[in-house]
């Protein structure tokens, strides 16, 4: 598809370049031949006047005139040839440059289309697995002749749980698609970091309580330009992960630092940590480290961090991670200060 689009675009570039080049060539040819013909006319006029006035015309003047006319015809022919050669050269150069430029023009569009295809195939794959499991479980029980009311109730409860998970997955996919569309979609306003942190901590507190985990919030207040709702969601994800991937009775801390242009926020835990191999991939869509899978920590589809990263990047910020396996992890978020 892109190969033919590239050829079409090259043809358009070539057409534009050739139209300009041919138009210039015609103008140059016309101006030059007009000038030559004007010169020949003046010569002829002088000779005719001399003849009319009865002056004898020396043979060398007559032969010079004939030579001049032949020279003019030859010059016109050579000019035409030179212009054709120049246009042929321009055709080859414009074709090559046009093909290269068409490739460069289409590259971001191709990347975007590839990314969309990957997104759709990842999403369908993730949706297919739980749906197939749900379908087979329902079918098996439907065929069971000794299926009791109590068993039916259990099955319905389990199915609702699965449907809830699918609901969460589709919500996450929608969020990811929404934040993928860059910063234009966010409503940026002056927001206080401590309000965002307070809300995020509040949301995660019930889970932390279940695990007897203390959340220590020493983040200073700073003003940033951001979308309150989106940023709160990003920090909920980071805090939720810190709690999820920590053993009971540990501490999760939230702190901050002001640099010249940025607010730096640190979310640290004393949890399972992230191996070097996983570190570069945890922000990828649907990526879950083996340690997270094997511990079967509930919930996640490996979308939280990629959504958080998209949100932070849409605010012209950045996110990085440092971790030691079995010791703990620190995520650092940098966001531009309000100015
Ligand atoms: P999930 O829904 O699996 O938590 P995320 O995108 O939020 O998805 O995280 C991706 C993976 O990164 C997790 O599966 C986990 O392996 C790893 N991870 C994220 N945060 C932490 C953390 N604080 N400590 C250890 N591992 C983490």
Short mmCIF file of N, CA and C and ligand atoms in Angstrom, two decimals, residues 237-238 241-242 244-245 269 271-274 282 284 287-293 299-306 323 329 331, ligand 1:
data_model
loop_
_atom_site.label_atom_id
_atom_site.label_comp_id
_atom_site.label_asym_id
_atom_site.label_seq_id
_atom_site.Cartn_x
_atom_site.Cartn_y
_atom_site.Cartn_z
N UNK A 237 -1.90 5.01 39.43
CA UNK A 237 -1.27 3.80 38.86
C UNK A 237 0.08 3.54 39.53
N UNK A 238 0.90 4.59 39.67
CA UNK A 238 2.25 4.41 40.23
C UNK A 238 2.18 3.97 41.70
N UNK A 241 0.74 0.38 41.94
CA UNK A 241 1.78 -0.61 41.63
C UNK A 241 2.73 -0.78 42.82
N UNK A 242 3.12 0.37 43.42
CA UNK A 242 4.05 0.32 44.55
C UNK A 242 3.48 -0.55 45.67
N UNK A 244 0.90 -2.84 45.23
CA UNK A 244 0.65 -4.19 44.68
C UNK A 244 1.90 -5.05 44.69
N UNK A 245 3.04 -4.43 44.31
CA UNK A 245 4.27 -5.21 44.17
C UNK A 245 5.16 -5.14 45.41
N UNK A 269 9.21 2.25 46.67
CA UNK A 269 8.68 1.15 47.47
C UNK A 269 9.79 0.20 47.87
N UNK A 271 9.48 -3.10 47.50
CA UNK A 271 8.83 -4.31 47.00
C UNK A 271 9.74 -5.28 46.26
N UNK A 272 9.12 -6.02 45.34
CA UNK A 272 9.82 -7.13 44.68
C UNK A 272 10.90 -6.67 43.69
N UNK A 273 10.82 -5.40 43.28
CA UNK A 273 11.82 -4.87 42.34
C UNK A 273 11.59 -5.35 40.92
N UNK A 274 12.38 -4.78 40.03
CA UNK A 274 12.23 -5.12 38.60
C UNK A 274 13.60 -5.52 38.07
N UNK A 282 8.87 -2.35 30.79
CA UNK A 282 7.66 -2.22 31.62
C UNK A 282 6.70 -1.12 31.15
N UNK A 284 5.99 -0.75 28.03
CA UNK A 284 5.34 -1.23 26.79
C UNK A 284 3.93 -1.69 27.10
N UNK A 287 2.79 -5.32 28.76
CA UNK A 287 3.95 -6.03 29.29
C UNK A 287 3.82 -6.21 30.80
N UNK A 288 3.98 -7.44 31.23
CA UNK A 288 4.00 -7.74 32.67
C UNK A 288 5.24 -8.58 32.92
N UNK A 289 6.02 -8.16 33.91
CA UNK A 289 7.24 -8.92 34.21
C UNK A 289 6.85 -10.30 34.73
N UNK A 290 7.73 -11.28 34.52
CA UNK A 290 7.43 -12.65 34.98
C UNK A 290 7.15 -12.67 36.48
N UNK A 291 7.94 -11.85 37.23
CA UNK A 291 7.76 -11.83 38.69
C UNK A 291 6.34 -11.42 39.05
N UNK A 292 5.80 -10.46 38.26
CA UNK A 292 4.43 -10.00 38.54
C UNK A 292 3.43 -11.09 38.19
N UNK A 293 3.68 -11.81 37.09
CA UNK A 293 2.76 -12.88 36.69
C UNK A 293 2.79 -14.02 37.70
N UNK A 299 -5.50 -8.24 39.12
CA UNK A 299 -5.87 -7.07 38.31
C UNK A 299 -5.18 -6.98 36.99
N UNK A 300 -4.07 -6.33 36.99
CA UNK A 300 -3.40 -5.76 35.81
C UNK A 300 -3.34 -6.52 34.50
N UNK A 301 -3.33 -5.71 33.46
CA UNK A 301 -3.15 -6.24 32.11
C UNK A 301 -1.86 -5.70 31.50
N UNK A 302 -1.05 -5.06 32.33
CA UNK A 302 0.18 -4.48 31.81
C UNK A 302 -0.07 -3.23 30.99
N UNK A 303 -1.15 -2.51 31.33
CA UNK A 303 -1.44 -1.28 30.58
C UNK A 303 -1.23 -0.02 31.40
N UNK A 304 -1.23 -0.20 32.75
CA UNK A 304 -1.16 0.96 33.66
C UNK A 304 0.01 1.88 33.38
N UNK A 305 1.22 1.31 33.31
CA UNK A 305 2.40 2.15 33.13
C UNK A 305 2.44 2.81 31.76
N UNK A 306 1.95 2.09 30.72
CA UNK A 306 1.99 2.75 29.40
C UNK A 306 1.00 3.90 29.35
N UNK A 323 15.57 0.45 39.92
CA UNK A 323 15.07 -0.64 40.75
C UNK A 323 16.16 -1.64 41.09
N UNK A 329 11.78 -0.31 44.31
CA UNK A 329 11.73 0.43 43.04
C UNK A 329 11.41 1.89 43.31
N UNK A 331 10.12 5.21 41.04
CA UNK A 331 9.73 5.87 39.79
C UNK A 331 9.91 7.37 39.98
P1 LIG B 1 0.15 -4.18 35.69
O1 LIG B 1 -1.29 -4.03 35.44
O2 LIG B 1 0.67 -5.52 35.37
O3 LIG B 1 0.56 -3.68 37.02
P2 LIG B 1 1.64 -1.95 34.66
O4 LIG B 1 1.74 -1.42 33.27
O5 LIG B 1 1.16 -1.03 35.72
O6 LIG B 1 0.77 -3.23 34.56
O7 LIG B 1 3.07 -2.50 35.08
C1 LIG B 1 3.80 -3.30 34.16
C2 LIG B 1 4.73 -4.22 34.89
O8 LIG B 1 5.75 -3.47 35.51
C3 LIG B 1 4.06 -4.99 36.02
O9 LIG B 1 3.46 -6.14 35.54
C4 LIG B 1 5.23 -5.27 36.92
O10 LIG B 1 5.91 -6.40 36.47
C5 LIG B 1 6.15 -4.08 36.72
N1 LIG B 1 6.02 -3.07 37.81
C6 LIG B 1 5.39 -1.91 37.75
N2 LIG B 1 5.51 -1.20 38.90
C7 LIG B 1 6.27 -1.97 39.72
C8 LIG B 1 6.79 -1.82 41.04
N3 LIG B 1 6.54 -0.72 41.75
N4 LIG B 1 7.56 -2.81 41.54
C9 LIG B 1 7.83 -3.91 40.82
N5 LIG B 1 7.37 -4.12 39.56
C10 LIG B 1 6.61 -3.17 39.02
#
